[in-house]
Tab-separated table of C-alpha atoms and ligand atoms in Angstrom:
chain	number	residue	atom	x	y	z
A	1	UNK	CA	-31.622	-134.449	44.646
A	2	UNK	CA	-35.381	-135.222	45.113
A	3	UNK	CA	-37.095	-132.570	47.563
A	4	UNK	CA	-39.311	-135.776	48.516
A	5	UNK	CA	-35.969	-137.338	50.110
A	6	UNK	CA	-35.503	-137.010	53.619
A	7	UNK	CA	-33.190	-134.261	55.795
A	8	UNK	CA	-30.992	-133.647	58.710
A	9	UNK	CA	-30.957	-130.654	61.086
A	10	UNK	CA	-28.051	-130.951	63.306
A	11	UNK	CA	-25.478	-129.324	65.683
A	12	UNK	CA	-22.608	-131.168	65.243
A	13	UNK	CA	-19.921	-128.536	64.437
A	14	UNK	CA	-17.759	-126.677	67.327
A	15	UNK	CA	-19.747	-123.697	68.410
A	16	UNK	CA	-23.041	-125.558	67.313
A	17	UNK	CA	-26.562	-125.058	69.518
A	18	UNK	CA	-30.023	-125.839	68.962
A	19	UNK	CA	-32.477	-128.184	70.142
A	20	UNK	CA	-34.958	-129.593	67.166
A	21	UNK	CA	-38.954	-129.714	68.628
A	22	UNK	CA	-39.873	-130.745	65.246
A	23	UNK	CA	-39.875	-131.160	61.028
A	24	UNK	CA	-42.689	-130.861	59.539
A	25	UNK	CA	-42.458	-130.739	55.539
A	26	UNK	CA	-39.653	-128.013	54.632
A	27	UNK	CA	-40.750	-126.518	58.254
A	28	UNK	CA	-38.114	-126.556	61.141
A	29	UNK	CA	-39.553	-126.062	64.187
A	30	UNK	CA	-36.452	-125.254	66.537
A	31	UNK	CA	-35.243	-123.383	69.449
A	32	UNK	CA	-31.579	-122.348	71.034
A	33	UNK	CA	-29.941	-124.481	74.134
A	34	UNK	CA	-29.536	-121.996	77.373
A	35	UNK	CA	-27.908	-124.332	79.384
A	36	UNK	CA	-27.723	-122.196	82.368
A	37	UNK	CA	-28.259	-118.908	81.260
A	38	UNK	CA	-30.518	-117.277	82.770
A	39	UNK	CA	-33.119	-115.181	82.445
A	40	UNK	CA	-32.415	-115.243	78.358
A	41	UNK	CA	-29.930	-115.042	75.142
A	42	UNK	CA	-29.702	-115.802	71.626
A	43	UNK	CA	-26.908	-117.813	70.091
A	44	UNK	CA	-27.417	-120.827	68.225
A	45	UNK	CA	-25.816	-122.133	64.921
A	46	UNK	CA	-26.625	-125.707	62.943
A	47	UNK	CA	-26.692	-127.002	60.008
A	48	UNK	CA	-28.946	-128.884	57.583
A	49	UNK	CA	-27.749	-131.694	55.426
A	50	UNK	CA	-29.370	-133.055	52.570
A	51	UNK	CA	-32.270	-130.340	52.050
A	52	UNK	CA	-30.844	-129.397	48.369
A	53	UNK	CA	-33.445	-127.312	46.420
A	54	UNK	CA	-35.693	-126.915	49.488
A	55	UNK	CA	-37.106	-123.866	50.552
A	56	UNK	CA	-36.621	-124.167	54.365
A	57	UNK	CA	-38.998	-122.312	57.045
A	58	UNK	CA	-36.960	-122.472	60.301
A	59	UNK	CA	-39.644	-121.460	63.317
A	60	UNK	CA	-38.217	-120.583	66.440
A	61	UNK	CA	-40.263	-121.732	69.029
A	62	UNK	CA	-38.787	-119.832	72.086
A	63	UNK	CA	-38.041	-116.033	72.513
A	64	UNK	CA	-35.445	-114.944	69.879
A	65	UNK	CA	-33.697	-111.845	68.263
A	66	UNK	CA	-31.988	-111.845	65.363
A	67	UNK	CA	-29.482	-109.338	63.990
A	68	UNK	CA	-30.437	-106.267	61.380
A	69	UNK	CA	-28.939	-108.367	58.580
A	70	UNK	CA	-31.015	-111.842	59.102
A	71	UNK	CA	-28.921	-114.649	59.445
A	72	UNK	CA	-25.098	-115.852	58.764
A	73	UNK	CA	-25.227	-118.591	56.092
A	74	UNK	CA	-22.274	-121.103	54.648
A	75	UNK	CA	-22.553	-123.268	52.119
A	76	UNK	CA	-18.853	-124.368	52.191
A	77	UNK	CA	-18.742	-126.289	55.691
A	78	UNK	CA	-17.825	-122.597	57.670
A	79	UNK	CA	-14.874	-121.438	55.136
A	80	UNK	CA	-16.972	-118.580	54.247
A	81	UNK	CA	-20.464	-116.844	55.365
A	82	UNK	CA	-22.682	-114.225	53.957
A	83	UNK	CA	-26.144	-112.762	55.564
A	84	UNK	CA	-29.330	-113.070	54.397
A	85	UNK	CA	-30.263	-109.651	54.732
A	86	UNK	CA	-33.324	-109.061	56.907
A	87	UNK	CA	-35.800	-110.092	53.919
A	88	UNK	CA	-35.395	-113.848	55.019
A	89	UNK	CA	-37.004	-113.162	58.403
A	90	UNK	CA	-40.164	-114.005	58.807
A	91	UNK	CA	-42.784	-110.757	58.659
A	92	UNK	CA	-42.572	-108.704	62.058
A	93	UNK	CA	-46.534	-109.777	62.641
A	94	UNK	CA	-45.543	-113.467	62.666
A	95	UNK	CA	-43.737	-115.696	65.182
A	96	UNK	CA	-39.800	-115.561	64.932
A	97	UNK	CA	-37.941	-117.265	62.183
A	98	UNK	CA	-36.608	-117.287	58.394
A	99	UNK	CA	-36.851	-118.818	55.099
A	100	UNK	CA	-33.959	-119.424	52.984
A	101	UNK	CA	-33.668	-121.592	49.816
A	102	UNK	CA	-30.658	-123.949	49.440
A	103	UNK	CA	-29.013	-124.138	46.695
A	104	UNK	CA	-29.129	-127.404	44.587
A	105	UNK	CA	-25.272	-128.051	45.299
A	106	UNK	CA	-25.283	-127.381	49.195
A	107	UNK	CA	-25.565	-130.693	50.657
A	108	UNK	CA	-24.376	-129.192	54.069
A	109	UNK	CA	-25.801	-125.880	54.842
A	110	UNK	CA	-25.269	-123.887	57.986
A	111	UNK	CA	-27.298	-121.064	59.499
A	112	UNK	CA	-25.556	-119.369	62.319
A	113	UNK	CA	-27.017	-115.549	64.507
A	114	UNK	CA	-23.045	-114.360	63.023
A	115	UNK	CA	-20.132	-115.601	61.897
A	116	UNK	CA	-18.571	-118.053	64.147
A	117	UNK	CA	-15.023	-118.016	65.318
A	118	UNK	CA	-13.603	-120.858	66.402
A	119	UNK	CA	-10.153	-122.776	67.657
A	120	UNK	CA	-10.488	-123.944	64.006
A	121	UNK	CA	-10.457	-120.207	62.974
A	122	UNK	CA	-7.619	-119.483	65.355
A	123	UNK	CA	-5.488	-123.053	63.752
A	124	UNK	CA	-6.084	-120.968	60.532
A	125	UNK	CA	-4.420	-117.923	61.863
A	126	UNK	CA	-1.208	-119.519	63.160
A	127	UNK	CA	-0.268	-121.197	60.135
A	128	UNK	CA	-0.727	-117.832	58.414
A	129	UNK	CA	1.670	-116.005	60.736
A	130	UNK	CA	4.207	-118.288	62.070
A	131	UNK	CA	5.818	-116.130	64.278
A	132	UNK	CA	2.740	-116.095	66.056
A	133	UNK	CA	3.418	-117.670	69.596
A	134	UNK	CA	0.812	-120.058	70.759
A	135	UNK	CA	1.686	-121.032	74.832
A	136	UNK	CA	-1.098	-122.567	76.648
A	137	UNK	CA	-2.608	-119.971	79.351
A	138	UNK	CA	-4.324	-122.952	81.963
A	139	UNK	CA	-6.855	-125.959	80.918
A	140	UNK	CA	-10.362	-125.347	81.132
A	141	UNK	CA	-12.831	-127.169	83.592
A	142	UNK	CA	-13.533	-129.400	80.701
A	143	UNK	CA	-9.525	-130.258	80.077
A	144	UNK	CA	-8.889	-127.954	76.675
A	145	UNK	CA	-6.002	-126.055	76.452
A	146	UNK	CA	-7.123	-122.013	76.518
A	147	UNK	CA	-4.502	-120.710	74.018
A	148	UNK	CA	-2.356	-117.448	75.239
A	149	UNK	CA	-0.923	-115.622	72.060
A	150	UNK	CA	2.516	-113.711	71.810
A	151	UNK	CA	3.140	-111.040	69.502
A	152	UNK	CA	5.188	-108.059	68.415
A	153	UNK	CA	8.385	-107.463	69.809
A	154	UNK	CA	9.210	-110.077	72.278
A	155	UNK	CA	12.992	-110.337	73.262
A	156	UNK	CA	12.251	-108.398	76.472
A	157	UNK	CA	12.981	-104.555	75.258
A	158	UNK	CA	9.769	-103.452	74.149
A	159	UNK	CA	8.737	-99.733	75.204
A	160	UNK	CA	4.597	-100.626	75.465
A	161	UNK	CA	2.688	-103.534	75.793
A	162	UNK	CA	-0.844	-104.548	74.706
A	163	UNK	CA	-2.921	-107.227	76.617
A	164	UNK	CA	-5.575	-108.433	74.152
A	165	UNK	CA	-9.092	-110.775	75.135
A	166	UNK	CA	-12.364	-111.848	73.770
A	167	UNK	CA	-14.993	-114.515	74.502
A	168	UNK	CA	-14.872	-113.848	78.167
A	169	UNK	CA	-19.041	-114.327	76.527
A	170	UNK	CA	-18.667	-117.208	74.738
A	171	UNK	CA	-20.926	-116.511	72.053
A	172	UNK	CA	-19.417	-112.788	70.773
A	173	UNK	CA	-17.401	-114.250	67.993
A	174	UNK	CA	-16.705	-110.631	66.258
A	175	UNK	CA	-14.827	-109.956	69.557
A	176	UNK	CA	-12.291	-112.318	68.486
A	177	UNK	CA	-12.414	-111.394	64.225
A	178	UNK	CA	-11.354	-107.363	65.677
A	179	UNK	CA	-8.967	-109.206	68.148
A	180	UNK	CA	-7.082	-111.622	65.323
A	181	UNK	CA	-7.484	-108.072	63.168
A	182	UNK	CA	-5.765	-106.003	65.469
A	183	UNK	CA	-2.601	-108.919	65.912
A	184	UNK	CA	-2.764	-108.620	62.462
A	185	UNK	CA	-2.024	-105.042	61.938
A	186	UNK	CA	0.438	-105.840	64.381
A	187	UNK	CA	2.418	-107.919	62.221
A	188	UNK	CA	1.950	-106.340	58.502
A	189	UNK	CA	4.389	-105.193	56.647
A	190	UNK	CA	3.480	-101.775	56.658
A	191	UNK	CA	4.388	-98.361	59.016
A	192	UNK	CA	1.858	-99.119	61.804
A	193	UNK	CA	3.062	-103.050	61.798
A	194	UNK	CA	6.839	-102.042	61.383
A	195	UNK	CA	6.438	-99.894	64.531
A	196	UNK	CA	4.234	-102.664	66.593
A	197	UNK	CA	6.981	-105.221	65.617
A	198	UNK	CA	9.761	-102.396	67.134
A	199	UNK	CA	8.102	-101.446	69.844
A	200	UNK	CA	5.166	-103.123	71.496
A	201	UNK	CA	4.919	-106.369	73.253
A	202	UNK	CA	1.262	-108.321	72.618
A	203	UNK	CA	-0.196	-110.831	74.451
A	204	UNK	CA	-3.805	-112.545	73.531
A	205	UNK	CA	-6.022	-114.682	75.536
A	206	UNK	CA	-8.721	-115.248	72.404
A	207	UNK	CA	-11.226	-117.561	73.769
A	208	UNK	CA	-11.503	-116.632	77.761
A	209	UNK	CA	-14.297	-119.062	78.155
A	210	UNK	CA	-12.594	-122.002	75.876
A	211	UNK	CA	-15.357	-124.365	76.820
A	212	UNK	CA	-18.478	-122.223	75.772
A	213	UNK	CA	-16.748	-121.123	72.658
A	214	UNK	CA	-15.946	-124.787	71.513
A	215	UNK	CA	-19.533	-126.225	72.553
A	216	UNK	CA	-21.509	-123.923	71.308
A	217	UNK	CA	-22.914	-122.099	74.749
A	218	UNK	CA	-24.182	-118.632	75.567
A	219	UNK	CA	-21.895	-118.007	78.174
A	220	UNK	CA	-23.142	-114.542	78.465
A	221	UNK	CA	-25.001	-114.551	82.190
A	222	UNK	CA	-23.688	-118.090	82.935
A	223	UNK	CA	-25.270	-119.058	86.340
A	224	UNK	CA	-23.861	-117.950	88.955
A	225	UNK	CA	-22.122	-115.907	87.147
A	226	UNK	CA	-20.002	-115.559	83.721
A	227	UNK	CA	-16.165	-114.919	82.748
A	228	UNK	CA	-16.558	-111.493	82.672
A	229	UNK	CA	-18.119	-111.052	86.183
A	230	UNK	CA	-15.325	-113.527	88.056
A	231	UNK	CA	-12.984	-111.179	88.453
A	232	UNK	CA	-13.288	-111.052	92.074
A	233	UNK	CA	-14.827	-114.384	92.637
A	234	UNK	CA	-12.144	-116.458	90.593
A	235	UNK	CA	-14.708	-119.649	89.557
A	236	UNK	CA	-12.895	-120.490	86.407
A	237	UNK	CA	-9.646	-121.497	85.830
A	238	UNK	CA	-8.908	-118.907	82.637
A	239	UNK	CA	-10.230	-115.938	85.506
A	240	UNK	CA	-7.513	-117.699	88.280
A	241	UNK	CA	-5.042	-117.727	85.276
A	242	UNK	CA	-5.191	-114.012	83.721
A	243	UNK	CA	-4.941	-112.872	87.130
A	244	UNK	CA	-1.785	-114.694	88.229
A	245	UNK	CA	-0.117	-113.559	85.254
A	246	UNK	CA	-1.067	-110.279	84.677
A	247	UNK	CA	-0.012	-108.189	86.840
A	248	UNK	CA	3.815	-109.489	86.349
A	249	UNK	CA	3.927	-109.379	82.624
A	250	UNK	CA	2.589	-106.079	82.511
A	251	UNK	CA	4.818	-104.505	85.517
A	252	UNK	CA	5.422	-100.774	85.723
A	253	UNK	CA	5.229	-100.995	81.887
A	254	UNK	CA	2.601	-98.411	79.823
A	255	UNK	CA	0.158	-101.010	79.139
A	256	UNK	CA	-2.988	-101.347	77.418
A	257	UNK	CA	-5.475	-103.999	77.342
A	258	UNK	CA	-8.800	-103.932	75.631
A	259	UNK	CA	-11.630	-106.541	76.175
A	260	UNK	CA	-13.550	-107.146	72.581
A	261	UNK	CA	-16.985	-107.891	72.969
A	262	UNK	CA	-20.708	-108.000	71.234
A	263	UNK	CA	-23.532	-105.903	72.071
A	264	UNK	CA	-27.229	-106.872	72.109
A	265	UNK	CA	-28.173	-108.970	68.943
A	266	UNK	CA	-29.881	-105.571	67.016
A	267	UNK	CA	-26.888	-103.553	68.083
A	268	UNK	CA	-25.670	-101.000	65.303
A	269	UNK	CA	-22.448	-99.291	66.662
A	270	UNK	CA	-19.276	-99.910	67.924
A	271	UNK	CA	-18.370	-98.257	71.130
A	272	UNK	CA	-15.642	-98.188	74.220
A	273	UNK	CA	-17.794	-99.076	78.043
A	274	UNK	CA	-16.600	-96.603	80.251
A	275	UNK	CA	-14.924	-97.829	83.300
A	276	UNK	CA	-12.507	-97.188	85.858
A	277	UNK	CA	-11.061	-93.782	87.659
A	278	UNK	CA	-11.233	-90.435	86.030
A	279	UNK	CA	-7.685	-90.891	84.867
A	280	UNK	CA	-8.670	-94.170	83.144
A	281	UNK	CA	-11.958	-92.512	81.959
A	282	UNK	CA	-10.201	-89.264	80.744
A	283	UNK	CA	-7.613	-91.912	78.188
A	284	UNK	CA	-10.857	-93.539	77.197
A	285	UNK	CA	-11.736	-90.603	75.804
A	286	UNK	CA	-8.754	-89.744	74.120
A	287	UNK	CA	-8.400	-93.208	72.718
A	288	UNK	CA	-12.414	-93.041	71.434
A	289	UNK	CA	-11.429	-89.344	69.893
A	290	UNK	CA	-8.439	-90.719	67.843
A	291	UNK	CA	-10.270	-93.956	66.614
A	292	UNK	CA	-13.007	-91.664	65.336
A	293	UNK	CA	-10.622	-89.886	63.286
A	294	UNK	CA	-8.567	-92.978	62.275
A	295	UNK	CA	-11.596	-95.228	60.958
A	296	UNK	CA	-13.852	-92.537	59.696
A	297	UNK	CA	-15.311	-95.934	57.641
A	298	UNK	CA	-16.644	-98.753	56.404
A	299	UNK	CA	-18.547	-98.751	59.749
A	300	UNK	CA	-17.398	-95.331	61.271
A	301	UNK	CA	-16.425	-95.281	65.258
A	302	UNK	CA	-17.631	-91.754	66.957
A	303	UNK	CA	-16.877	-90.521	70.218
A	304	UNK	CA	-21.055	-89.277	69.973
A	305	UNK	CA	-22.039	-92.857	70.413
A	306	UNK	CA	-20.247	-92.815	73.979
A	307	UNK	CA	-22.810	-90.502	75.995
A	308	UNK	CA	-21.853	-88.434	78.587
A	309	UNK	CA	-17.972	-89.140	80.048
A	310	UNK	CA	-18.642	-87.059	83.468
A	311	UNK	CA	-21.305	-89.818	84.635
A	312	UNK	CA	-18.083	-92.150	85.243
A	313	UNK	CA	-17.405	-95.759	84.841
A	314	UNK	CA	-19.653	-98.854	84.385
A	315	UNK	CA	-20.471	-100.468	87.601
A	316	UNK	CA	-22.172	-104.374	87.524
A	317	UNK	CA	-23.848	-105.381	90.277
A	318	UNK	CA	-23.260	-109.134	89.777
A	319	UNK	CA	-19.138	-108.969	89.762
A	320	UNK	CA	-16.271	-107.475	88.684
A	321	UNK	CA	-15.268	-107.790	85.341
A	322	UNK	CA	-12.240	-107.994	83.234
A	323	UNK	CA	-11.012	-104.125	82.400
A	324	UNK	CA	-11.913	-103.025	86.462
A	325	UNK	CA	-9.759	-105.270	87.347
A	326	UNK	CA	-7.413	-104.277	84.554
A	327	UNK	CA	-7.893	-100.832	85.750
A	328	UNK	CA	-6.440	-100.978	89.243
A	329	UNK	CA	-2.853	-102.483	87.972
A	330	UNK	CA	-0.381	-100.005	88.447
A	331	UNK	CA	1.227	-100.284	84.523
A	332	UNK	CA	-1.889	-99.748	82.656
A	333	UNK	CA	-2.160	-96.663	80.547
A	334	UNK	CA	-5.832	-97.512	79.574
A	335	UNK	CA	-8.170	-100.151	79.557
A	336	UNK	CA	-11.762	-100.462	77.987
A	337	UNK	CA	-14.051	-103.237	76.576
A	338	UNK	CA	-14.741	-102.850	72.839
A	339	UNK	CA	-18.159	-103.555	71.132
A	340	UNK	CA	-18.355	-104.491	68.017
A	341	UNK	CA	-21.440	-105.246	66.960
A	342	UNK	CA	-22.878	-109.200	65.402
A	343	UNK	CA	-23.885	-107.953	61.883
A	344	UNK	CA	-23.776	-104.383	61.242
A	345	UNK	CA	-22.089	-101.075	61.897
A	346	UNK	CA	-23.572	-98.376	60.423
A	347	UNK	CA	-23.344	-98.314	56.837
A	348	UNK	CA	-21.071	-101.765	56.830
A	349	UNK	CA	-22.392	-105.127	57.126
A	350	UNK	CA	-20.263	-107.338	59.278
A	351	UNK	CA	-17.673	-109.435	57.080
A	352	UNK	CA	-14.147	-110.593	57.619
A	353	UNK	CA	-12.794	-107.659	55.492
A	354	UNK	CA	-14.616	-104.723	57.764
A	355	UNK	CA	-13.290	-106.539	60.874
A	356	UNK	CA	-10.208	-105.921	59.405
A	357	UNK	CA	-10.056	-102.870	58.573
A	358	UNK	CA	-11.876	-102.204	61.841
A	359	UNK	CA	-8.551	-103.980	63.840
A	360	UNK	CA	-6.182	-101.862	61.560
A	361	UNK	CA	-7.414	-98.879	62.176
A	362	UNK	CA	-7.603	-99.636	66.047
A	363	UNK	CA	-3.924	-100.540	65.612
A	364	UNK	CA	-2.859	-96.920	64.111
A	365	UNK	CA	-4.973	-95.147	66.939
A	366	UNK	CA	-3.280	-97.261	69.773
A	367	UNK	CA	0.182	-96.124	68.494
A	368	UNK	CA	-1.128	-92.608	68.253
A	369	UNK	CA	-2.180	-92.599	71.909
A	370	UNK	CA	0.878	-94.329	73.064
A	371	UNK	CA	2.960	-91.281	71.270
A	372	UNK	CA	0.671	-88.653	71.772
B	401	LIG	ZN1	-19.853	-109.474	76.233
């Protein structure tokens, strides 16, 4: 196609967000949507269609970050992404942006900060593993179903259970890639799935905020406040919902339940927040001891990247979030919020595979605590 036809820059796609200030040749002068986060943060994904052969300059014209492996690109409508690598960013001197060059056959190419997950993802997923249970958890202020997942052994006898979540930030889509990966190691047909399937209960609320996932929002520091500060305020429906059902399902049972998250955008490791009691605090560090030794790599997890455990739990100001609630239930064995960061950890660049093999091995080191 001619260079000298015209293109598109749009967010049209679940998950999408930018706002286009202007084109201007093969410059894209652009900036991300806030819509009510405030004071600032940084997720936006479009795509440009018709801009084959073009060597794009997208300008951001607002404060931006961008991860330490550039941006997430697909040239196959979202099947499949790959980074940039940090070479595509414009030169630290100059104003934010990058430059990438389409390739002649990518009529539709999308530039995202990672790789998205979406219900789309999670459709994927169920047809993959049909004994997957899909119930719906509540509807969300905008009338979508929030999907509640039920896994492992589930006729009532199982010895632990594990209460999964992600996206209570709508815009930490690795959260939910470690979260499918751990369900996943769950129900494989090897010794740590055999076991899950025997003896452990799962249930999965993947996209917390359902709305801010689906439309593309930051959801992280939501005025007045977001998902994961509403434990004790109860705005949303998915907060009112979790908490209703909680505390029953998991009874006097030795639960666990672990919150996946994202760190800042330039974030390089993945590490358990402290929170809760000492007793909470001193499983924590159990748990983060035994992950370090069962993913030693690609992206290794150590227990040095946790900082000192005798300054106690993480305290927020603004609310109470998911795992402090979590902590005060009477069943729970241990709770914590997982970060995993948007493009890198360590050594390994963020892909589906390393979030897989990041959720197995989180899978082997649960069962180890549970029988340790
Ligand atoms: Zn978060």
């Amino acid at each position: 196609m001619s260079s000298a036809q015209p293109f598109s820059v749009v967010a049209d796609f679940p998950g999408a967000n930018i706002a286009v200030d202007r084109i201007d040749g093969n410059d894209i002068y652009v900036h991300q949507e806030l819509r009510g986060t405030h004071p600032w943060w940084f997720h936006w994904a479009f795509r440009v269609l018709n801009a084959n052969g073009r060597k794009l300059n997208v300008h951001f014209t607002e404060r931006i970050g961008f991860p330490t492996m550039g941006v997430a690109v697909s040239t196959d409508c979202g099947a499949t992404w790959h980074w940039t690598g940090p070479q595509a960013l414009f030169p630290k001197e100059q104003a934010k942006g990058f430059s990438v060059t389409v390739p002649g056959g990518a009529d539709d190419i999308r530039f995202a900060i990672t790789i998205p997950y979406q219900q789309s993802n999670l459709e994927d997923f169920l047809q993959e593993f049909p004994q997957l249970r899909c119930d719906t958890l509540c509807h969300s202020r905008h009338g979508r179903p929030v999907e509640l997942l039920r896994a492992g052994r589930l006729d009532g006898l199982a010895n632990y259970k594990l209460y999964l979540s992600s996206r209570h930030h709508a815009c930490e889509a690795i959260g939910t890639w470690v979260l499918e990966a751990i369900i996943r190691a769950a129900l494989a047909d090897t010794p740590t799935g055999h076991w899950f399937q025997e003896n452990v209960e799962i249930l999965a609320v993947p996209f917390v905020d359902k709305d801010g996932v689906e439309e593309g929002d930051q959801g992280k520091d939501r005025r007045p406040h977001d998902h994961n500060r509403d434990y004790a305020t109860e705005l949303y429906p998915e907060i009112i919902a979790i908490k209703k059902l909680l505390p029953t399902w998991i009874g006097n049972s030795s639960a666990i339940a672990l919150d996946l998250h994202c760190p800042y955008f330039d974030g390089k490791c993945s590490y358990m927040v402290k929170v809760g009691d000492k007793k909470n605090l001193d499983t924590q560090r159990r748990f983060v001891q035994i992950l370090e030794r069962t993913h030693s790599g690609p992206g290794a997890f150590l227990e040095s990247d946790h900082g000192d455990w005798e300054k106690g739990g993480n305290i927020y100001k603004n609310g109470v979030q998911s795992t402090l609630w979590l902590s005060t239930l009477p069943g729970i064995l241990l709770t914590g919020t997982i970060e995993v960061p948007y493009a890198q950890i360590r050594d390994a660049v963020i892909s589906i595979p390393v979030t897989r093999s990041f959720g197995d091995s989180i899978a082997k080191a649960l069962r180890e605590l549970w029988l340790s």
